[in-house]
Amino acid sequence: MDDQKEFVNVNLNSSEFIISSQSIEQNKNSNFKNNEGLSITYGIDDNPPWYLCIFMALQHYLTMIGAIVSIPFILTPALCMKEDDPARGHIISTMIFVTAIVTFIQVTFGCRLPIVQGGTISFLVPTLAILKLPQWRCPSMASINEMSSYDQEELWKVRMRELSGAIAVSALFQVFLGYSGLIGKVVKYVTPLTIVPTVSLVGLSLFENAAESASKHWGISMGTIILLTLFSQFLTNVKLPVPTYSKTNGFSNTKFNVFQLFPVLLTITIMWILCALFTMYDYFPIGHPARTDVKIRIIGDSSWFRVPYPGQWGWPTVSVAGVIGMLAGVLACTVESISYYPTTAKMCGAPPPPIHAINRGIGFEGLGTVFAGLMGSGNGTNTFGENVGAIGVTKIGSRRVIQYASALMLIQGVVNKFGAVFIIIPEPIVGGMFCIMFGMISAFGLSALQYVQLNSSRNLYIIGFSMFFSLVLPKWLIAHPNAIQTGNEILDSVLTVICSTSILVGGLIGCFLDNTIPGTPEERGLIAWANEMNLTSEPTTGEETSTYDFPIGMKALRKMKWTYSIPFLPTYRPKKN
């Protein structure tokens, strides 16, 4: 049977998983080509059978879990939280719980694209800048150990409340951008030379965190890097035989792209087993970060079921410096999502997203971040690039699959011991993952250079200065936290956070220089970028339906003429220029 005409089917009989192959030709919606000539197994509006949805949803869940888990490994030490604190697992569970709810509503009523929305590295950069202010720096570990358990808990909770307030309030700007329709006007200033420093610096500015985790044991970290590179790059076309069953052929072996679909899961599993063997034979000394028993008590201390709730760490506090600093993360996420939407639509066989879907998507992403802040996840929400990539790999762009994935996330967010399991991953393995993950984020930002002319001295100046200076200034301010002295403590904090946040400095410089220094549209990449960001799909009329229509209520909306002027409704009719 042709490999391209097979899909994986999970049959649940007698509590056994039997992988069977069936002809995709049996499904009238499958294996078609979209307008770009890309082969699609399931398009955006297709609904695969429920048992297939579960398996496909599991792939998306496993794809995003690595990104979710990586955030607390950087966030919790900066909050002054001890390594064996069970609350680390609670934070992970909260992030996954928020991801489940925000993803489901975004896919169903938001932009309506099959995207996963959850915790993002983009918010870590301003978070670390805020926590490095003199008033939020952690005391020495010796001082922390001398504190009572209540004081230790309050030490990180007061910082979490500060972050939660900053995240929730700053995200209101994104809500306003989306639902007011301003995003359609602002998008023309978000040029490739704005995207390059804003997004690429998210990864580049975290290299010290990656180095700190990886250096706990370079052997384990390099093993993680080598395996992940091998599985995700060299062995993507290598298929392993998997037992299959069909009514016509009975039991047989079908070759399956295991390495292509599960490189992260395979890497973590293999290296975790290796660390367990080294721990068993005492190759690592007691207490070494590469041992698998260092934080094992976290699982025992965690409850089985725990439902996260707003204000679980205390109600958020708000400061001007925190809010303005977090705006950097909000702006980075907005830029990133705007560039992901057309790519995702293209991958899953959908028409280009119209401006009302973009408005709604950005507006709801802002609401999701407000929700994440109030829930105390310590982070915001953004489109996961990893899951966008998974659509391209698996050729499964069904909206229904992502809805099933959000149900899996919701279950895991409530069963707290699952979140605790991820916390005990040996830190050198996480460090190796950081080296790959942060590098990929940087590469995604740099990929926007394909639209501009790189033989232009104007463009080279903007790229070089916006990226280099935005690394220099924050580095200097971290070493001299009290350098800015205006005589006003609040203004000092605001300016320190702004200048310490590399993605904000780089994005503002890139945007300002590209929109003020003379240059032709071709030179700036505006023509190629406009073709990529073709957001002018016409609204539907009468009985006509669209991918981006609401699943319910469209007939009533079309009867109300005033809805035609609301920029986030599917009935919106933008004025012709």
Phi, psi and omega in degrees: 000138179301131183299328182284351180249033177232151170218165185268129182240128179259117181253119184264092178235129179054039178059025179246145176264115178245117181274121180236151180251137178229156179287128179292342179296342177292337180258119186294340183267353191262162176057043175256173178246138179276186184296338180271001181083010180275136179283128183238128177283310176228124180279179189298324183264003179281149179239094178297163176303151186301323183290328174289322180302321181298313182293315180294324178295324179299323178298315180293323178298313181292332179291320185273340188295328179297319179292321179297314185292330184293331186296311180297336178294335175263322186290311189295322175298323179291338176277359182073030179268137181290155185296328184260019180285122179300340180296341175301317177296325178295323180293318178298314180299321178296317178300316182291322177299314178297317179303318181299311184291314183294319180298313183299315183288323178297315182291326186272318185235350182274239180290341177072012173271153181281069182245151175260131181241124180197197182307145187225145176296334184302329180278346181290326183298306176293330178300312180294326178296320179293316183286351176266000172297148184308321184286346182247002179292145184285144171290172180295156180298327178298319178294322179296319181295333180281347181285158173288163181300324179295315181293323177297320180292317181292332181301314180274332181294322180295327176287321177296322179295322177296315179296318183300316179296318180296319180294312184296316184287317181296328181291342177298332176295320178292322175301314180296316180303316184286304188283341176278346183087002181294335182300328178293332178272326182287332188300334180290340176270349178273081184271167176306324181282355168270320181293319185304303180290324184297310186277317184295328180287343174302315179281316185296325184285351180256016184296328180294323178293321177296318180295321181297317180287317182294326184287353176297331170194101186295333178297312179293319180296316179293324176299320178296315180297316182296314181295317181295321176295317180298312184289318187273342184242315186270329187252018184296332181262002178275124182250136179258143179291132179232134179300130179230164179218138173218156183295327183279319186255352183070213180279138178201178177252132176239135180283136190227136181282071182295315183293325181291324185271328188231048182294321182291313181299315179297317181297310181299317182297312182296313182290328177293318177297319179298316178296325178295320178294317178297324178292318182299321182263014176055036175293321175267140178293161180302132179088358181293140183299340181274353179286147181274353182255006184297316184242025186297333183291345178300321181296316180293326182282343183277144177284159179290312183236133177206119180266115177299153181212157180300137178073025183292340176255011189105155184288140185303149172252156186231132173228151182298316181299317180296316182295313181295321177298317181291340176302332178298316178295319179298314181294319179298317180295322179297312179299317182296314182294320179303321181282338179281327187303307180298324180296315180297316179301318181296319183294326186257017173075021181263157173292163178304140182294128178289167186297329180292327178289322177296313178304312183294320180296313180294319179298317180287329175300321176297316177297322177297322178290322174301315179299317180297321178295316181292330179283346179078037178281345182075013184206175178252204176229150180200165177289131179278115177296329180299320181284330172298316177297325180297327178296318179295325181285312186273345183060030178241105183246026183288134176296324182298325180297317180292326176296321175295321180297323179295328177293320176297318180296321181298318179297315182291331178288338179267325178278098194291332182293334176296318177296324180294327181301319183290334180293331185273004174301128180306137188298323178299329176294316178299320179299319176296320177296321178302316183301322178281313187295312181293327177295321179293323178296317177298318181295324178298319177295317181292338182297340178293347178293344180297339183272339186259163177274113183275358173267010178267125179295329177300310182294320179297323178297313182297315181297310184296312183290315183297325182277317185289313183294327181287349171267327182291309186298310178298324180297318180292319182291329176295322179284337180230071187296339181255021185291327181273114181229098180259351185096350177241118187297320180294315179296322177301314181296317180299310181295323179295317179294317180300311183285344179269352183261102188300321183291330178286315179298311182295317181295318180294318179296313181299316181295314182295312183293320183291331181267359180240325178287129181302140178188148180285156177303321179295318181297320182280351180082015185290327182289312178296323180291322178296323177294323178290320183263052180281094188249038189246026178303142182282148176291158180276155179227158176057231181271359181295142180244160181220153175305326187264007174288156173295148180294339179221156170084006184291323181299318180292320180298319183292338179282341182261101187299331182294340179289346181291344181256003179271115192291352180248009179261148181296345178273000185300133176241097181295148179290139178285137177285000000 
